CSV table of C-alpha atoms in Angstrom, one decimal:
chain,number,residue,atom,x,y,z
A,1,ASP,CA,0.0,0.0,0.0
A,2,ALA,CA,1.2,3.5,-0.8
A,3,LYS,CA,2.2,5.4,2.3
A,4,THR,CA,1.7,9.0,3.3
A,5,THR,CA,4.1,11.3,5.3
A,6,GLN,CA,2.8,14.1,7.5
A,7,PRO,CA,4.4,16.4,10.0
A,8,ASN,CA,3.7,15.4,13.6
A,9,SER,CA,2.1,18.7,14.6
A,10,MET,CA,1.3,22.2,13.5
A,11,GLU,CA,0.0,25.3,15.2
A,12,SER,CA,-2.2,28.0,13.8
A,13,ASN,CA,-4.0,31.1,15.0
A,14,GLU,CA,-7.7,31.4,15.1
A,15,GLU,CA,-9.4,32.9,12.1
A,16,GLU,CA,-6.2,32.4,9.9
A,17,PRO,CA,-5.9,29.9,7.1
A,18,VAL,CA,-4.1,26.6,7.7
A,19,HIS,CA,-2.3,24.5,5.2
A,20,LEU,CA,-1.7,20.9,6.2
A,21,PRO,CA,0.8,19.1,4.0
A,22,CYS,CA,0.9,15.5,3.0
A,23,ASN,CA,3.6,13.7,0.9
A,24,HIS,CA,2.7,10.5,-1.0
A,25,SER,CA,5.5,10.0,-3.5
A,26,THR,CA,4.5,6.3,-4.2
A,27,ILE,CA,0.9,7.0,-5.0
A,28,SER,CA,-0.6,4.9,-7.7
A,29,GLY,CA,-2.9,6.0,-10.5
A,30,THR,CA,-6.0,4.6,-8.9
A,31,ASP,CA,-5.4,6.0,-5.4
A,32,TYR,CA,-7.7,8.6,-4.1
A,33,ILE,CA,-6.4,11.0,-1.5
A,34,HIS,CA,-8.7,11.1,1.5
A,35,TRP,CA,-8.6,13.4,4.6
A,36,TYR,CA,-10.2,12.6,7.8
A,37,ARG,CA,-10.0,14.4,11.1
A,38,GLN,CA,-10.5,13.2,14.7
A,39,LEU,CA,-11.6,15.6,17.4
A,40,PRO,CA,-10.7,14.8,21.0
A,41,SER,CA,-12.5,11.8,22.4
A,42,GLN,CA,-14.5,11.3,19.1
A,43,GLY,CA,-14.4,9.0,16.1
A,44,PRO,CA,-12.8,10.2,12.9
A,45,GLU,CA,-14.9,12.2,10.5
A,46,TYR,CA,-14.6,12.6,6.8
A,47,VAL,CA,-13.3,15.9,5.6
A,48,ILE,CA,-12.6,15.7,1.8
A,49,HIS,CA,-11.2,13.5,-0.9
A,50,GLY,CA,-9.9,13.9,-4.4
A,51,LEU,CA,-8.1,12.2,-7.3
A,52,THR,CA,-6.4,14.7,-9.5
A,53,SER,CA,-8.2,18.0,-9.5
A,54,ASN,CA,-8.4,20.4,-6.6
A,55,VAL,CA,-11.6,20.0,-4.5
A,56,ASN,CA,-13.7,22.3,-2.4
A,57,ASN,CA,-16.4,21.6,0.1
A,58,ARG,CA,-18.0,23.3,3.0
A,59,MET,CA,-15.3,22.1,5.4
A,60,ALA,CA,-12.1,22.6,3.5
A,61,SER,CA,-10.2,22.6,0.2
A,62,LEU,CA,-7.9,20.0,-1.1
A,63,ALA,CA,-5.0,21.1,-3.4
A,64,ILE,CA,-3.3,18.2,-5.3
A,65,ALA,CA,0.0,18.6,-6.9
A,66,GLU,CA,0.2,18.1,-10.6
A,67,ASP,CA,2.3,15.0,-10.2
A,68,ARG,CA,0.0,13.8,-7.4
A,69,LYS,CA,3.0,13.2,-5.1
A,70,SER,CA,1.8,15.6,-2.5
A,71,SER,CA,-1.4,17.3,-1.4
A,72,THR,CA,-2.4,20.1,1.0
A,73,LEU,CA,-5.6,20.3,3.0
A,74,ILE,CA,-6.6,24.0,3.4
A,75,LEU,CA,-8.8,25.2,6.2
A,76,HIS,CA,-9.7,28.7,5.1
A,77,ARG,CA,-10.4,30.2,8.5
A,78,ALA,CA,-9.3,28.1,11.5
A,79,THR,CA,-11.6,28.0,14.5
A,80,LEU,CA,-10.9,26.5,17.9
A,81,ARG,CA,-13.2,23.6,17.0
A,82,ASP,CA,-10.7,22.7,14.2
A,83,ALA,CA,-8.1,21.6,16.7
A,84,ALA,CA,-7.9,17.9,15.9
A,85,VAL,CA,-5.7,15.1,14.4
A,86,TYR,CA,-5.9,15.2,10.6
A,87,TYR,CA,-5.2,12.0,8.7
A,88,CYS,CA,-4.1,11.9,5.0
A,89,ILE,CA,-4.9,8.5,3.6
A,90,LEU,CA,-4.5,6.9,0.2
A,91,SER,CA,-7.1,4.4,-1.0
A,92,PRO,CA,-8.4,3.2,-4.3
A,93,THR,CA,-12.1,3.5,-4.8
A,94,GLY,CA,-14.1,0.3,-4.8
A,95,ALA,CA,-16.0,-2.1,-2.6
A,96,ASN,CA,-13.0,-3.7,-1.0
A,97,SER,CA,-10.8,-0.7,-0.6
A,98,LYS,CA,-9.6,-0.1,3.0
A,99,LEU,CA,-8.6,3.0,4.8
A,100,THR,CA,-5.2,2.7,6.5
A,101,PHE,CA,-4.7,5.4,9.2
A,102,GLY,CA,-1.2,6.6,10.1
A,103,LYS,CA,-0.5,8.8,13.1
A,104,GLY,CA,-1.8,12.0,11.4
A,105,ILE,CA,-0.9,15.6,12.1
A,106,THR,CA,-2.0,17.2,15.3
A,107,LEU,CA,-3.4,20.7,14.7
A,108,SER,CA,-3.4,23.2,17.6
A,109,VAL,CA,-5.4,26.4,17.2
A,110,ARG,CA,-4.4,29.4,19.3
A,111,PRO,CA,-7.1,31.9,20.3
B,1,ASN,CA,-30.7,8.9,10.8
B,2,ALA,CA,-28.9,7.8,13.8
B,3,GLY,CA,-25.8,7.0,11.7
B,4,VAL,CA,-23.4,4.5,13.2
B,5,THR,CA,-24.2,3.5,16.8
B,6,GLN,CA,-22.0,1.5,19.2
B,7,THR,CA,-22.7,-0.1,22.5
B,8,PRO,CA,-21.5,-0.1,25.2
B,9,LYS,CA,-19.6,3.2,25.5
B,10,PHE,CA,-17.4,1.8,28.2
B,11,GLN,CA,-16.5,-1.7,29.4
B,12,VAL,CA,-14.2,-3.2,31.9
B,13,LEU,CA,-13.4,-6.9,31.5
B,14,LYS,CA,-11.2,-9.4,33.4
B,15,THR,CA,-8.6,-11.4,31.5
B,16,GLY,CA,-10.2,-14.4,29.9
B,17,GLN,CA,-13.7,-13.0,29.7
B,18,SER,CA,-15.5,-12.8,26.4
B,19,MET,CA,-17.8,-10.1,25.2
B,20,THR,CA,-19.4,-8.6,22.1
B,21,LEU,CA,-19.2,-5.0,21.0
B,22,GLN,CA,-22.2,-4.0,19.1
B,23,CYS,CA,-22.3,-1.9,16.0
B,24,ALA,CA,-25.3,-0.9,13.9
B,25,GLN,CA,-25.9,1.6,11.1
B,26,ASP,CA,-29.2,2.8,9.5
B,27,MET,CA,-27.8,4.1,6.2
B,28,ASN,CA,-28.1,0.8,4.3
B,29,HIS,CA,-24.3,0.8,3.8
B,30,GLU,CA,-22.7,-2.3,2.3
B,31,TYR,CA,-19.2,-1.8,3.8
B,32,MET,CA,-18.6,-2.0,7.6
B,33,SER,CA,-15.4,-2.2,9.5
B,34,TRP,CA,-13.9,-2.3,13.0
B,35,TYR,CA,-10.8,-0.4,14.1
B,36,ARG,CA,-8.9,-0.2,17.3
B,37,GLN,CA,-7.0,2.9,18.5
B,38,ASP,CA,-4.3,2.7,21.1
B,39,PRO,CA,-3.1,5.8,22.9
B,40,GLY,CA,-1.2,8.2,20.7
B,41,MET,CA,-1.7,5.9,17.6
B,42,GLY,CA,-3.7,5.9,14.5
B,43,LEU,CA,-6.5,3.5,13.9
B,44,ARG,CA,-5.7,-0.1,12.9
B,45,LEU,CA,-8.2,-2.2,10.9
B,46,ILE,CA,-9.4,-5.4,12.7
B,47,HIS,CA,-12.0,-6.9,10.4
B,48,TYR,CA,-14.2,-5.6,7.6
B,49,SER,CA,-17.3,-6.7,5.6
B,50,VAL,CA,-18.4,-5.8,2.1
B,51,GLY,CA,-21.9,-7.1,2.6
B,52,ALA,CA,-24.1,-9.4,4.6
B,53,GLY,CA,-22.5,-12.8,4.9
B,54,ILE,CA,-19.1,-11.6,3.8
B,55,THR,CA,-16.3,-10.8,6.2
B,56,ASP,CA,-12.5,-10.5,5.9
B,57,GLN,CA,-9.5,-9.9,8.1
B,58,GLY,CA,-7.8,-6.5,8.4
B,59,GLU,CA,-4.4,-5.7,9.9
B,60,VAL,CA,-4.8,-7.0,13.4
B,61,PRO,CA,-7.5,-9.7,13.5
B,62,ASN,CA,-6.1,-12.1,16.1
B,63,GLY,CA,-8.3,-12.5,19.1
B,64,TYR,CA,-11.4,-11.1,17.4
B,65,ASN,CA,-14.3,-12.6,15.5
B,66,VAL,CA,-17.0,-10.9,13.4
B,67,SER,CA,-20.1,-11.9,11.7
B,68,ARG,CA,-22.5,-10.0,9.3
B,69,SER,CA,-25.9,-11.6,9.2
B,70,THR,CA,-27.7,-8.4,8.3
B,71,THR,CA,-26.8,-5.3,6.4
B,72,GLU,CA,-27.4,-3.2,9.6
B,73,ASP,CA,-25.3,-5.0,12.2
B,74,PHE,CA,-21.7,-5.9,12.5
B,75,PRO,CA,-20.8,-7.2,16.0
B,76,LEU,CA,-17.2,-7.7,17.1
B,77,ARG,CA,-16.6,-10.5,19.5
B,78,LEU,CA,-13.6,-10.8,21.8
B,79,LEU,CA,-13.1,-14.5,22.5
B,80,SER,CA,-10.8,-14.4,25.5
B,81,ALA,CA,-10.0,-10.9,26.5
B,82,ALA,CA,-6.3,-10.0,27.2
B,83,PRO,CA,-4.8,-6.8,28.6
B,84,SER,CA,-3.3,-6.1,25.1
B,85,GLN,CA,-6.8,-5.6,23.9
B,86,THR,CA,-7.3,-2.6,26.1
B,87,SER,CA,-8.1,0.1,23.5
B,88,VAL,CA,-10.8,2.3,22.0
B,89,TYR,CA,-12.8,0.5,19.3
B,90,PHE,CA,-14.4,2.3,16.4
B,91,CYS,CA,-17.0,0.9,14.0
B,92,ALA,CA,-17.4,2.5,10.6
B,93,SER,CA,-19.6,2.1,7.5
B,94,ARG,CA,-19.8,3.5,4.0
B,95,GLY,CA,-21.8,2.9,0.9
B,96,GLY,CA,-24.6,4.2,-1.3
B,97,SER,CA,-24.1,7.3,-3.3
B,98,SER,CA,-21.2,8.6,-1.1
B,99,TYR,CA,-19.0,5.6,-1.2
B,100,ASN,CA,-15.8,7.5,-0.5
B,101,GLU,CA,-17.1,8.9,2.8
B,102,GLN,CA,-16.7,6.6,5.7
B,103,PHE,CA,-18.9,7.3,8.8
B,104,PHE,CA,-17.6,6.4,12.2
B,105,GLY,CA,-19.3,5.5,15.4
B,106,PRO,CA,-18.5,7.2,18.7
B,107,GLY,CA,-16.3,4.4,20.0
B,108,THR,CA,-16.2,1.9,22.8
B,109,ARG,CA,-13.5,2.3,25.4
B,110,LEU,CA,-12.5,-1.1,26.6
B,111,THR,CA,-10.2,-1.9,29.6
B,112,VAL,CA,-9.0,-5.4,30.2
B,113,LEU,CA,-7.6,-6.0,33.7
């Protein structure tokens, strides 16, 4: 399985944009890039996913490099509630595809 | 929709006891899975199912059994609990029109003494 590399932690200020990087140099052509986050004492929740093009939804934006070897999750305006562990995961689409979680990146948000 | 529900929320077992963690979803999702999360770690896949009657092993299946007799339910059975199984267990499901979005339950915190 292709692996992802994320920094261990990152800090941001409230109401400022946050860019969370993820490297995945061994990504295959069929791998989707998924992002999940886990708030303290909760189960993970889906944030966004993409294949080749940049993606936007109500929670975040996903910027994917042209060679697909890296991606960046963008939170446009961090709030205290965004403090969480963010996981970048590669997985092909399909009924049997599995999500393999690494340690993720811990985002702290300063008031 | 209640989404993915798990019971119990907390459980304390003695070594050697058996128990079943319950998981149910009301979204008619085909795919369901069980993960465990140890302190400071990411989630590790225990077992998964792509539909009723079909189950398969994940990354850390030893000591756990699963069955999928209905689309809605996916119980996880600990055969003989060991302290190494102390962890937080998450059930998840996905399917339908948003197949790439996996929904997680709130978790069961299990302590084995």
